GROMACS .gro file of C-alpha atoms in nm:
model
  508
    1MET     CA    1  -0.202  -0.940  -2.117
    2LEU     CA    2  -0.276  -1.307  -2.140
    3THR     CA    3  -0.630  -1.429  -2.185
    4THR     CA    4  -0.744  -1.785  -2.145
    5ASP     CA    5  -1.104  -1.897  -2.147
    6PRO     CA    6  -1.182  -2.185  -1.907
    7PHE     CA    7  -1.478  -2.280  -2.126
    8GLN     CA    8  -1.270  -2.304  -2.442
    9PRO     CA    9  -0.982  -2.546  -2.518
   10ILE     CA   10  -0.654  -2.360  -2.529
   11ALA     CA   11  -0.579  -2.491  -2.878
   12ASP     CA   12  -0.897  -2.324  -3.006
   13ILE     CA   13  -0.805  -1.975  -2.887
   14THR     CA   14  -0.719  -1.784  -3.202
   15ASP     CA   15  -0.664  -1.428  -3.314
   16GLU     CA   16  -0.995  -1.292  -3.434
   17SER     CA   17  -0.895  -0.931  -3.479
   18GLY     CA   18  -0.808  -0.975  -3.842
   19HIS     CA   19  -0.513  -0.737  -3.800
   20ASP     CA   20  -0.684  -0.524  -4.061
   21ASP     CA   21  -0.419  -0.253  -4.054
   22ASP     CA   22  -0.131  -0.500  -4.038
   23LYS     CA   23   0.035  -0.330  -3.742
   24LEU     CA   24   0.164  -0.440  -3.406
   25HIS     CA   25  -0.050  -0.310  -3.123
   26GLU     CA   26   0.021  -0.209  -2.769
   27GLU     CA   27  -0.190  -0.391  -2.517
   28CYS     CA   28  -0.314  -0.138  -2.262
   29GLY     CA   29  -0.277   0.201  -2.101
   30VAL     CA   30  -0.298   0.272  -1.727
   31PHE     CA   31  -0.362   0.585  -1.523
   32GLY     CA   32  -0.386   0.659  -1.149
   33VAL     CA   33  -0.450   0.973  -0.944
   34HIS     CA   34  -0.461   1.037  -0.569
   35GLY     CA   35  -0.560   1.358  -0.392
   36HIS     CA   36  -0.783   1.531  -0.649
   37PRO     CA   37  -1.149   1.620  -0.580
   38GLU     CA   38  -1.237   1.526  -0.939
   39ALA     CA   39  -1.019   1.218  -0.960
   40ALA     CA   40  -1.247   1.026  -1.197
   41ALA     CA   41  -1.259   1.319  -1.440
   42MET     CA   42  -0.880   1.336  -1.437
   43ALA     CA   43  -0.866   0.962  -1.504
   44ALA     CA   44  -1.110   0.991  -1.794
   45LEU     CA   45  -0.901   1.266  -1.952
   46GLY     CA   46  -0.586   1.064  -1.899
   47LEU     CA   47  -0.746   0.765  -2.071
   48HIS     CA   48  -0.844   0.990  -2.362
   49ALA     CA   49  -0.476   1.072  -2.410
   50LEU     CA   50  -0.386   0.701  -2.385
   51GLN     CA   51  -0.656   0.583  -2.625
   52HIS     CA   52  -0.391   0.475  -2.879
   53ARG     CA   53  -0.275   0.207  -2.635
   54GLY     CA   54  -0.607   0.026  -2.629
   55GLN     CA   55  -0.935   0.069  -2.815
   56GLU     CA   56  -1.141  -0.236  -2.722
   57ALA     CA   57  -1.260  -0.140  -2.374
   58CYS     CA   58  -1.200   0.097  -2.086
   59GLY     CA   59  -1.281   0.137  -1.720
   60ILE     CA   60  -1.240   0.358  -1.414
   61VAL     CA   61  -1.268   0.271  -1.044
   62SER     CA   62  -1.281   0.560  -0.795
   63MET     CA   63  -1.241   0.564  -0.416
   64GLU     CA   64  -1.444   0.785  -0.182
   65ASP     CA   65  -1.392   0.853   0.188
   66ALA     CA   66  -1.652   0.692   0.413
   67ALA     CA   67  -1.690   0.682   0.789
   68GLY     CA   68  -1.380   0.597   0.990
   69ASP     CA   69  -1.117   0.397   0.807
   70SER     CA   70  -1.351   0.266   0.537
   71PHE     CA   71  -1.392   0.371   0.176
   72HIS     CA   72  -1.658   0.341  -0.090
   73PHE     CA   73  -1.556   0.226  -0.437
   74HIS     CA   74  -1.739   0.322  -0.755
   75ALA     CA   75  -1.675   0.160  -1.091
   76HIS     CA   76  -1.776   0.196  -1.453
   77ARG     CA   77  -1.643  -0.033  -1.726
   78ALA     CA   78  -1.756  -0.074  -2.084
   79LEU     CA   79  -1.658  -0.204  -2.423
   80GLY     CA   80  -1.556   0.066  -2.667
   81HIS     CA   81  -1.368   0.394  -2.671
   82VAL     CA   82  -1.319   0.633  -2.381
   83GLY     CA   83  -1.523   0.908  -2.543
   84ASP     CA   84  -1.818   0.679  -2.602
   85THR     CA   85  -1.803   0.556  -2.243
   86PHE     CA   86  -1.710   0.847  -2.018
   87ASP     CA   87  -1.835   1.148  -2.213
   88ALA     CA   88  -2.193   1.034  -2.156
   89PRO     CA   89  -2.381   1.266  -1.915
   90GLY     CA   90  -2.354   1.170  -1.552
   91VAL     CA   91  -2.113   0.878  -1.589
   92VAL     CA   92  -1.804   1.051  -1.449
   93ASN     CA   93  -2.007   1.248  -1.193
   94ALA     CA   94  -2.120   0.920  -1.041
   95LEU     CA   95  -1.760   0.812  -0.983
   96LEU     CA   96  -1.709   0.998  -0.658
   97GLY     CA   97  -1.388   1.028  -0.464
   98HIS     CA   98  -1.043   1.177  -0.439
   99ALA     CA   99  -0.859   0.881  -0.595
  100ALA     CA  100  -0.913   0.679  -0.911
  101ILE     CA  101  -0.741   0.438  -1.146
  102GLY     CA  102  -0.824   0.383  -1.512
  103HIS     CA  103  -0.742   0.136  -1.785
  104ASN     CA  104  -0.762   0.115  -2.165
  105ARG     CA  105  -0.766  -0.237  -2.306
  106TYR     CA  106  -0.663  -0.383  -2.640
  107ALA     CA  107  -0.784  -0.743  -2.669
  108THR     CA  108  -0.726  -0.980  -2.959
  109THR     CA  109  -0.792  -1.335  -2.840
  110GLY     CA  110  -1.144  -1.464  -2.859
  111ALA     CA  111  -1.441  -1.236  -2.800
  112THR     CA  112  -1.403  -0.918  -2.597
  113ARG     CA  113  -1.600  -0.974  -2.277
  114LEU     CA  114  -1.712  -0.727  -2.015
  115ARG     CA  115  -1.582  -0.957  -1.739
  116ASN     CA  116  -1.227  -0.895  -1.869
  117VAL     CA  117  -1.253  -0.516  -1.873
  118GLN     CA  118  -1.027  -0.352  -1.617
  119PRO     CA  119  -0.965  -0.227  -1.357
  120LEU     CA  120  -1.063  -0.549  -1.183
  121PHE     CA  121  -1.214  -0.518  -0.836
  122ALA     CA  122  -1.216  -0.752  -0.534
  123ASP     CA  123  -1.321  -0.734  -0.169
  124PHE     CA  124  -1.049  -0.838   0.076
  125GLU     CA  125  -1.047  -0.854   0.453
  126PHE     CA  126  -0.885  -0.511   0.452
  127GLY     CA  127  -1.155  -0.371   0.218
  128GLY     CA  128  -1.188  -0.301  -0.152
  129PHE     CA  129  -0.904  -0.343  -0.397
  130ALA     CA  130  -0.885  -0.245  -0.767
  131ILE     CA  131  -0.608  -0.319  -1.016
  132GLY     CA  132  -0.522  -0.248  -1.380
  133HIS     CA  133  -0.234  -0.390  -1.581
  134ASN     CA  134  -0.036  -0.310  -1.894
  135GLY     CA  135   0.187  -0.591  -2.021
  136ASN     CA  136   0.196  -0.967  -1.999
  137LEU     CA  137   0.279  -1.218  -1.729
  138THR     CA  138   0.481  -1.500  -1.883
  139ASN     CA  139   0.410  -1.747  -1.602
  140ALA     CA  140   0.042  -1.656  -1.551
  141TYR     CA  141  -0.097  -1.983  -1.680
  142GLN     CA  142   0.132  -2.186  -1.454
  143LEU     CA  143   0.031  -1.974  -1.153
  144ARG     CA  144  -0.335  -1.994  -1.247
  145ARG     CA  145  -0.327  -2.374  -1.256
  146GLN     CA  146  -0.163  -2.382  -0.913
  147LEU     CA  147  -0.419  -2.140  -0.771
  148VAL     CA  148  -0.715  -2.329  -0.916
  149ARG     CA  149  -0.584  -2.652  -0.762
  150ARG     CA  150  -0.574  -2.476  -0.427
  151GLY     CA  151  -0.936  -2.367  -0.462
  152SER     CA  152  -0.925  -2.023  -0.625
  153LEU     CA  153  -1.230  -1.937  -0.834
  154PHE     CA  154  -1.148  -1.705  -1.124
  155GLN     CA  155  -1.410  -1.459  -1.246
  156SER     CA  156  -1.226  -1.329  -1.554
  157THR     CA  157  -0.991  -1.476  -1.810
  158THR     CA  158  -0.710  -1.220  -1.783
  159ASP     CA  159  -0.369  -1.281  -1.634
  160THR     CA  160  -0.424  -0.975  -1.417
  161GLU     CA  161  -0.661  -1.169  -1.194
  162VAL     CA  162  -0.374  -1.398  -1.099
  163LEU     CA  163  -0.237  -1.109  -0.894
  164ILE     CA  164  -0.562  -1.076  -0.701
  165HIS     CA  165  -0.559  -1.445  -0.607
  166LEU     CA  166  -0.191  -1.433  -0.513
  167MET     CA  167  -0.274  -1.149  -0.277
  168ALA     CA  168  -0.577  -1.335  -0.140
  169THR     CA  169  -0.361  -1.635  -0.050
  170SER     CA  170  -0.082  -1.422   0.095
  171LEU     CA  171  -0.021  -1.426   0.469
  172GLY     CA  172   0.114  -1.072   0.460
  173GLY     CA  173  -0.044  -0.828   0.701
  174SER     CA  174  -0.080  -0.505   0.502
  175VAL     CA  175  -0.191  -0.431   0.148
  176ILE     CA  176   0.168  -0.348   0.059
  177ASP     CA  177   0.296  -0.673   0.210
  178LYS     CA  178   0.042  -0.873   0.009
  179MET     CA  179   0.129  -0.692  -0.314
  180VAL     CA  180   0.500  -0.740  -0.261
  181GLU     CA  181   0.450  -1.111  -0.201
  182ALA     CA  182   0.237  -1.134  -0.515
  183VAL     CA  183   0.470  -0.948  -0.753
  184ARG     CA  184   0.768  -1.150  -0.633
  185GLN     CA  185   0.596  -1.459  -0.776
  186ILE     CA  186   0.513  -1.324  -1.120
  187GLU     CA  187   0.733  -1.308  -1.428
  188GLY     CA  188   0.692  -1.088  -1.730
  189ALA     CA  189   0.675  -0.729  -1.845
  190TYR     CA  190   0.421  -0.511  -1.670
  191SER     CA  191   0.314  -0.176  -1.535
  192LEU     CA  192   0.050  -0.205  -1.263
  193VAL     CA  193  -0.179   0.049  -1.099
  194ALA     CA  194  -0.383  -0.051  -0.796
  195MET     CA  195  -0.595   0.119  -0.532
  196ALA     CA  196  -0.692   0.032  -0.172
  197LYS     CA  197  -0.723   0.184   0.177
  198ASP     CA  198  -0.670   0.548   0.071
  199MET     CA  199  -0.368   0.475  -0.146
  200VAL     CA  200  -0.283   0.432  -0.511
  201ILE     CA  201  -0.001   0.188  -0.583
  202ALA     CA  202   0.204   0.166  -0.902
  203ILE     CA  203   0.462  -0.102  -0.985
  204ARG     CA  204   0.695  -0.143  -1.281
  205ASP     CA  205   0.856  -0.473  -1.380
  206PRO     CA  206   1.220  -0.533  -1.280
  207LEU     CA  207   1.352  -0.474  -1.634
  208GLY     CA  208   1.132  -0.172  -1.699
  209VAL     CA  209   1.006  -0.312  -2.028
  210ARG     CA  210   0.669  -0.138  -2.010
  211PRO     CA  211   0.656   0.240  -1.947
  212LEU     CA  212   0.524   0.416  -1.637
  213VAL     CA  213   0.571   0.781  -1.535
  214LEU     CA  214   0.505   0.990  -1.225
  215GLY     CA  215   0.358   1.340  -1.222
  216VAL     CA  216   0.208   1.601  -0.994
  217LEU     CA  217  -0.094   1.830  -1.035
  218GLU     CA  218  -0.206   2.130  -0.834
  219THR     CA  219  -0.575   2.109  -0.743
  220PRO     CA  220  -0.818   2.407  -0.745
  221SER     CA  221  -0.779   2.436  -0.367
  222GLY     CA  222  -0.400   2.459  -0.394
  223SER     CA  223  -0.327   2.109  -0.266
  224THR     CA  224  -0.124   1.855  -0.462
  225ALA     CA  225  -0.246   1.547  -0.644
  226ASN     CA  226  -0.003   1.277  -0.749
  227ILE     CA  227  -0.040   1.100  -1.084
  228VAL     CA  228   0.093   0.782  -1.247
  229ALA     CA  229   0.041   0.706  -1.616
  230SER     CA  230   0.172   0.499  -1.903
  231GLU     CA  231   0.295   0.807  -2.092
  232THR     CA  232   0.360   1.177  -2.035
  233CYS     CA  233   0.089   1.275  -2.286
  234ALA     CA  234  -0.162   1.168  -2.018
  235LEU     CA  235  -0.003   1.420  -1.781
  236ASP     CA  236  -0.013   1.694  -2.042
  237ILE     CA  237  -0.386   1.665  -2.106
  238ILE     CA  238  -0.469   1.747  -1.742
  239GLY     CA  239  -0.193   2.006  -1.696
  240ALA     CA  240   0.016   1.789  -1.465
  241THR     CA  241   0.391   1.825  -1.434
  242TYR     CA  242   0.617   1.532  -1.519
  243ILE     CA  243   0.840   1.436  -1.226
  244ARG     CA  244   1.024   1.124  -1.341
  245ASP     CA  245   0.988   0.776  -1.482
  246ILE     CA  246   0.915   0.510  -1.224
  247GLU     CA  247   1.226   0.296  -1.199
  248PRO     CA  248   1.244  -0.069  -1.307
  249GLY     CA  249   1.135  -0.285  -1.014
  250GLU     CA  250   1.008   0.014  -0.817
  251MET     CA  251   0.679   0.038  -0.629
  252VAL     CA  252   0.543   0.385  -0.558
  253VAL     CA  253   0.264   0.444  -0.307
  254LEU     CA  254   0.056   0.760  -0.341
  255THR     CA  255  -0.117   0.873  -0.021
  256ALA     CA  256  -0.223   1.194   0.151
  257ASP     CA  257   0.134   1.212   0.283
  258GLY     CA  258   0.283   1.219  -0.067
  259VAL     CA  259   0.483   0.965  -0.265
  260LYS     CA  260   0.663   0.676  -0.100
  261SER     CA  261   0.914   0.473  -0.303
  262LEU     CA  262   0.983   0.105  -0.236
  263HIS     CA  263   1.207  -0.144  -0.416
  264PRO     CA  264   1.062  -0.489  -0.344
  265MET     CA  265   1.250  -0.660  -0.627
  266ALA     CA  266   1.621  -0.689  -0.688
  267PRO     CA  267   1.736  -0.418  -0.930
  268LYS     CA  268   1.830  -0.523  -1.282
  269LYS     CA  269   1.962  -0.341  -1.584
  270SER     CA  270   1.680  -0.173  -1.774
  271ARG     CA  271   1.555  -0.332  -2.098
  272PHE     CA  272   1.294  -0.081  -2.206
  273CYS     CA  273   1.084  -0.181  -2.509
  274VAL     CA  274   1.247  -0.010  -2.808
  275PHE     CA  275   0.926  -0.045  -3.010
  276GLU     CA  276   0.770   0.218  -2.782
  277TYR     CA  277   1.000   0.466  -2.955
  278ILE     CA  278   0.945   0.323  -3.302
  279TYR     CA  279   0.566   0.301  -3.299
  280PHE     CA  280   0.363   0.243  -2.981
  281ALA     CA  281   0.394   0.565  -2.782
  282ARG     CA  282   0.244   0.894  -2.892
  283PRO     CA  283   0.507   1.114  -3.060
  284ASP     CA  284   0.435   1.398  -2.815
  285SER     CA  285   0.528   1.178  -2.519
  286ALA     CA  286   0.868   1.156  -2.353
  287LEU     CA  287   0.981   0.816  -2.226
  288GLU     CA  288   1.291   0.742  -2.020
  289GLY     CA  289   1.378   1.112  -2.054
  290ARG     CA  290   1.375   1.103  -2.434
  291SER     CA  291   1.133   1.267  -2.677
  292VAL     CA  292   0.953   1.001  -2.879
  293TYR     CA  293   0.922   1.236  -3.176
  294ALA     CA  294   1.293   1.322  -3.170
  295ALA     CA  295   1.384   0.954  -3.147
  296ARG     CA  296   1.171   0.866  -3.450
  297ARG     CA  297   1.312   1.153  -3.652
  298GLU     CA  298   1.667   1.043  -3.572
  299ILE     CA  299   1.581   0.684  -3.668
  300GLY     CA  300   1.470   0.823  -4.005
  301ARG     CA  301   1.799   1.007  -4.044
  302GLU     CA  302   1.997   0.693  -3.970
  303LEU     CA  303   1.781   0.497  -4.214
  304ALA     CA  304   1.862   0.749  -4.488
  305ARG     CA  305   2.233   0.718  -4.414
  306GLU     CA  306   2.217   0.339  -4.428
  307SER     CA  307   1.979   0.293  -4.721
  308PRO     CA  308   1.951   0.588  -4.959
  309ALA     CA  309   1.731   0.551  -5.265
  310PRO     CA  310   1.714   0.748  -5.594
  311SER     CA  311   1.395   0.945  -5.546
  312ASP     CA  312   1.204   1.267  -5.601
  313ALA     CA  313   0.984   1.257  -5.291
  314VAL     CA  314   0.987   1.107  -4.944
  315ILE     CA  315   0.634   1.004  -4.847
  316PRO     CA  316   0.531   0.877  -4.502
  317VAL     CA  317   0.275   0.604  -4.452
  318PRO     CA  318   0.059   0.798  -4.206
  319ASP     CA  319   0.049   0.853  -3.925
  320SER     CA  320   0.320   0.651  -3.758
  321GLY     CA  321   0.567   0.690  -4.042
  322VAL     CA  322   0.564   1.070  -4.037
  323PRO     CA  323   0.849   1.158  -3.794
  324ALA     CA  324   1.085   0.899  -3.945
  325ALA     CA  325   1.001   1.027  -4.296
  326ILE     CA  326   1.079   1.383  -4.185
  327GLY     CA  327   1.419   1.264  -4.063
  328TYR     CA  328   1.479   1.062  -4.379
  329ALA     CA  329   1.396   1.361  -4.600
  330ALA     CA  330   1.613   1.599  -4.399
  331GLU     CA  331   1.913   1.366  -4.416
  332SER     CA  332   1.872   1.273  -4.783
  333GLY     CA  333   1.785   1.620  -4.907
  334VAL     CA  334   1.481   1.482  -5.091
  335PRO     CA  335   1.155   1.677  -5.044
  336PHE     CA  336   0.909   1.551  -4.785
  337GLU     CA  337   0.558   1.526  -4.928
  338LEU     CA  338   0.222   1.413  -4.795
  339GLY     CA  339   0.165   1.172  -5.079
  340ILE     CA  340  -0.079   0.959  -4.877
  341ILE     CA  341  -0.367   1.114  -4.688
  342ARG     CA  342  -0.521   0.930  -4.394
  343ASN     CA  343  -0.891   0.935  -4.313
  344HIS     CA  344  -0.907   0.976  -3.934
  345TYR     CA  345  -1.279   0.911  -3.910
  346VAL     CA  346  -1.289   0.536  -3.959
  347GLY     CA  347  -1.226   0.254  -3.717
  348ARG     CA  348  -1.132  -0.098  -3.812
  349THR     CA  349  -1.177  -0.209  -4.169
  350PHE     CA  350  -1.504  -0.399  -4.186
  351ILE     CA  351  -1.520  -0.749  -4.331
  352GLU     CA  352  -1.645  -0.701  -4.687
  353PRO     CA  353  -1.847  -0.963  -4.870
  354THR     CA  354  -1.634  -1.001  -5.184
  355ASP     CA  355  -1.263  -1.010  -5.263
  356GLN     CA  356  -1.296  -0.715  -5.500
  357ILE     CA  357  -1.453  -0.493  -5.234
  358ARG     CA  358  -1.224  -0.631  -4.963
  359ASN     CA  359  -0.919  -0.524  -5.162
  360LEU     CA  360  -1.048  -0.167  -5.157
  361GLY     CA  361  -1.060  -0.170  -4.776
  362VAL     CA  362  -0.723   0.005  -4.737
  363ARG     CA  363  -0.876   0.313  -4.902
  364LEU     CA  364  -1.104   0.354  -4.604
  365LYS     CA  365  -0.796   0.469  -4.415
  366HIS     CA  366  -0.553   0.588  -4.683
  367ASN     CA  367  -0.580   0.761  -5.018
  368ALA     CA  368  -0.302   0.854  -5.260
  369ASN     CA  369  -0.244   1.226  -5.320
  370ARG     CA  370  -0.188   1.193  -5.696
  371SER     CA  371  -0.045   1.542  -5.745
  372MET     CA  372   0.249   1.455  -5.517
  373ILE     CA  373   0.309   1.111  -5.671
  374GLU     CA  374   0.244   1.104  -6.043
  375GLY     CA  375   0.558   1.061  -6.252
  376LYS     CA  376   0.788   1.060  -5.947
  377ARG     CA  377   1.029   0.816  -5.790
  378VAL     CA  378   0.901   0.790  -5.434
  379VAL     CA  379   1.036   0.656  -5.108
  380LEU     CA  380   0.762   0.528  -4.877
  381VAL     CA  381   0.866   0.537  -4.510
  382ASP     CA  382   0.680   0.317  -4.262
  383ASP     CA  383   0.756   0.192  -3.911
  384SER     CA  384   0.726  -0.184  -3.966
  385ILE     CA  385   0.613  -0.469  -4.186
  386VAL     CA  386   0.426  -0.745  -4.004
  387ARG     CA  387   0.230  -0.966  -4.241
  388GLY     CA  388   0.285  -0.737  -4.538
  389THR     CA  389  -0.078  -0.725  -4.645
  390THR     CA  390  -0.128  -0.352  -4.592
  391SER     CA  391   0.215  -0.266  -4.733
  392ARG     CA  392   0.126  -0.446  -5.054
  393LYS     CA  393  -0.203  -0.255  -5.086
  394ILE     CA  394  -0.034   0.079  -5.012
  395VAL     CA  395   0.226   0.012  -5.281
  396GLN     CA  396  -0.044  -0.084  -5.533
  397MET     CA  397  -0.232   0.237  -5.454
  398VAL     CA  398   0.080   0.450  -5.501
  399ARG     CA  399   0.161   0.283  -5.832
  400GLN     CA  400  -0.197   0.338  -5.951
  401ALA     CA  401  -0.149   0.708  -5.868
  402GLY     CA  402   0.129   0.717  -6.127
  403ALA     CA  403   0.452   0.664  -5.931
  404ARG     CA  404   0.741   0.588  -6.166
  405GLU     CA  405   0.934   0.394  -5.900
  406VAL     CA  406   0.840   0.288  -5.547
  407HIS     CA  407   1.107   0.228  -5.283
  408MET     CA  408   1.012   0.137  -4.928
  409ARG     CA  409   1.219   0.212  -4.620
  410ILE     CA  410   1.125   0.075  -4.276
  411SER     CA  411   1.227   0.248  -3.953
  412SER     CA  412   1.264  -0.079  -3.760
  413PRO     CA  413   1.462  -0.396  -3.824
  414PRO     CA  414   1.262  -0.689  -3.967
  415THR     CA  415   1.003  -0.817  -3.719
  416ALA     CA  416   1.087  -1.187  -3.722
  417HIS     CA  417   0.989  -1.297  -3.369
  418PRO     CA  418   0.664  -1.275  -3.170
  419CYS     CA  419   0.640  -1.068  -2.855
  420PHE     CA  420   0.541  -1.233  -2.528
  421TYR     CA  421   0.565  -0.917  -2.318
  422GLY     CA  422   0.235  -0.744  -2.385
  423ILE     CA  423   0.248  -0.664  -2.757
  424ASP     CA  424  -0.002  -0.807  -3.001
  425THR     CA  425   0.198  -0.992  -3.267
  426PRO     CA  426   0.098  -1.275  -3.498
  427ALA     CA  427   0.243  -1.621  -3.466
  428LYS     CA  428   0.604  -1.649  -3.581
  429GLU     CA  429   0.514  -1.829  -3.903
  430GLU     CA  430   0.276  -1.547  -3.997
  431LEU     CA  431   0.548  -1.281  -3.978
  432LEU     CA  432   0.669  -1.199  -4.328
  433ALA     CA  433   1.028  -1.153  -4.208
  434ASP     CA  434   1.029  -1.505  -4.063
  435ARG     CA  435   0.944  -1.661  -4.399
  436MET     CA  436   1.124  -1.440  -4.649
  437SER     CA  437   1.450  -1.263  -4.717
  438VAL     CA  438   1.440  -0.885  -4.770
  439GLU     CA  439   1.458  -0.940  -5.146
  440GLU     CA  440   1.166  -1.183  -5.134
  441MET     CA  441   0.970  -0.940  -4.919
  442ALA     CA  442   1.033  -0.663  -5.172
  443GLU     CA  443   0.893  -0.882  -5.448
  444ALA     CA  444   0.596  -0.985  -5.234
  445ILE     CA  445   0.485  -0.628  -5.161
  446GLY     CA  446   0.573  -0.504  -5.510
  447VAL     CA  447   0.842  -0.240  -5.452
  448ASP     CA  448   1.149  -0.161  -5.658
  449SER     CA  449   1.362  -0.180  -5.344
  450LEU     CA  450   1.311  -0.246  -4.975
  451ALA     CA  451   1.538  -0.176  -4.679
  452PHE     CA  452   1.502  -0.189  -4.302
  453ILE     CA  453   1.716  -0.002  -4.052
  454SER     CA  454   1.978  -0.238  -3.911
  455ILE     CA  455   1.974  -0.332  -3.545
  456ASP     CA  456   2.304  -0.146  -3.497
  457GLY     CA  457   2.161   0.150  -3.687
  458LEU     CA  458   1.862   0.155  -3.454
  459TYR     CA  459   2.094   0.165  -3.154
  460ARG     CA  460   2.300   0.441  -3.316
  461ALA     CA  461   1.984   0.644  -3.362
  462MET     CA  462   1.913   0.592  -2.992
  463GLY     CA  463   2.256   0.730  -2.902
  464GLU     CA  464   2.475   0.419  -2.888
  465ALA     CA  465   2.756   0.310  -3.118
  466ARG     CA  466   2.599  -0.032  -3.176
  467ARG     CA  467   2.400  -0.306  -3.006
  468ASP     CA  468   2.617  -0.495  -2.760
  469PRO     CA  469   2.487  -0.855  -2.780
  470ALA     CA  470   2.620  -0.928  -2.431
  471ASN     CA  471   2.463  -0.619  -2.275
  472PRO     CA  472   2.180  -0.470  -2.486
  473THR     CA  473   2.010  -0.155  -2.361
  474PHE     CA  474   1.660  -0.228  -2.489
  475CYS     CA  475   1.419  -0.517  -2.519
  476ASP     CA  476   1.443  -0.588  -2.891
  477ALA     CA  477   1.326  -0.950  -2.890
  478CYS     CA  478   1.085  -0.898  -3.180
  479PHE     CA  479   1.391  -0.825  -3.398
  480THR     CA  480   1.663  -1.040  -3.245
  481GLY     CA  481   1.483  -1.325  -3.066
  482ASP     CA  482   1.674  -1.229  -2.750
  483TYR     CA  483   1.403  -1.264  -2.485
  484PRO     CA  484   1.527  -1.104  -2.160
  485ILE     CA  485   1.251  -1.253  -1.942
  486GLY     CA  486   1.177  -1.623  -1.909
  487LEU     CA  487   0.885  -1.763  -2.110
  488THR     CA  488   0.758  -2.014  -1.858
  489ASP     CA  489   0.413  -2.067  -2.006
  490ARG     CA  490   0.545  -2.105  -2.360
  491ASP     CA  491   0.810  -2.350  -2.247
  492ASP     CA  492   0.547  -2.551  -2.056
  493ALA     CA  493   0.335  -2.565  -2.371
  494GLU     CA  494   0.631  -2.689  -2.576
  495ARG     CA  495   0.691  -2.965  -2.320
  496GLN     CA  496   0.322  -3.057  -2.326
  497PRO     CA  497   0.200  -3.081  -2.687
  498GLU     CA  498  -0.165  -3.081  -2.578
  499LEU     CA  499  -0.108  -2.719  -2.464
  500SER     CA  500   0.063  -2.609  -2.785
  501GLY     CA  501  -0.202  -2.345  -2.845
  502LEU     CA  502  -0.079  -2.167  -2.532
  503THR     CA  503   0.206  -2.016  -2.731
  504GLU     CA  504  -0.055  -1.792  -2.892
  505VAL     CA  505  -0.213  -1.693  -2.561
  506ARG     CA  506  -0.023  -1.377  -2.481
  507ARG     CA  507  -0.278  -1.099  -2.517
  508PRO     CA  508  -0.523  -0.935  -2.277
   0.00000   0.00000   0.00000
């Protein structure tokens, strides 16, 4: 989600994350529950399962029945991980009510600020309203400027708050009417969860780029609670049953009467983010009716068919490379080995004081298993190469462990274009695939050979004969440059050089 700071010139907003693990990152995870006596606890568990989608901050807002037609809202938001925030004694118990929404946030522009932590909350004439957002609005800056000129006062620097102000200026009568009017004005890729007036509302963008699923959970009293979440793994952790994926452009309203489905936006052909299958989603999730683990394994098989390498061992770069490496090994007949062991008990690589120590930083997360490497020709399988910095260090580590040859195989096509739809990617000129050919990339990271799965091979692994350029099934803009949703803010920045920094403002 987009972040702009009104106290900072747009051109000065830069990526301060360091991208220490040289990976693309999902932006956020969302969760909503209605009809459970321990709704906040269910939300906290759901956010635990969705922690991989955002590690910078988290929040939960719950809704409690009050007298008459009014409701009390309780909120807790904090910087940091879900476990550090909601496992503290008394925190969840204070979030009373039968409904709750939760949000995990991954932020990479400027400093992480508590005012940007979601769900956001606002008081309307109809009462309290909370909202959380996964994705990115590509016309948020344009809408924000219009709203500010009309007198809106923004309290955060996220694009999500644009929706609140669009609702505040709407002449619609009901909460649903105001939300419909608001979402019809926004562009981008998004999954929204919101809560007001004894209802939880979930909306998915018209192309279905970002994931959102619907589930049901039996409560201790035998009643039914309805759930929405970014992935099915969040349903599994609370014992909920998956019902279906929310459709592109669909709005679902969860109330005491059940689930109501609305379609406020014209239906379009789905363009689900293919990188969810390659890397972002948890492998134990199912998205769009397809097992993420099975998809990654099949991508590995197709990669082996396209780009075999003379080798004695297939070694995944953990953890995201594991399913594809299993598929690659099965197809090639070369043994699968855990030649790199990951340390799961570290966070981001710290900024070390010297180059010598800094170059050892990769060993905080990965260490070569020499007994599986020494004297062997190895194939390293990873999901992507972004800047190439971590790949180069991994290759150096494997060579130092005695590998005779090192071949690298990547289970995605080259990432040559930035994402503007809610994925944290560097600027185009910082992407290795934008500046180098595959042969040059191989030399830069120090491997004997390098190959990526082709875009047609990726589609074959996903069950299609090839990618149809006139009618692609997925959003694959980071590989092809084919952006299915207009980039209004970027285009405005290109027309106005003084706003050129806006092209980098696409994160929460």
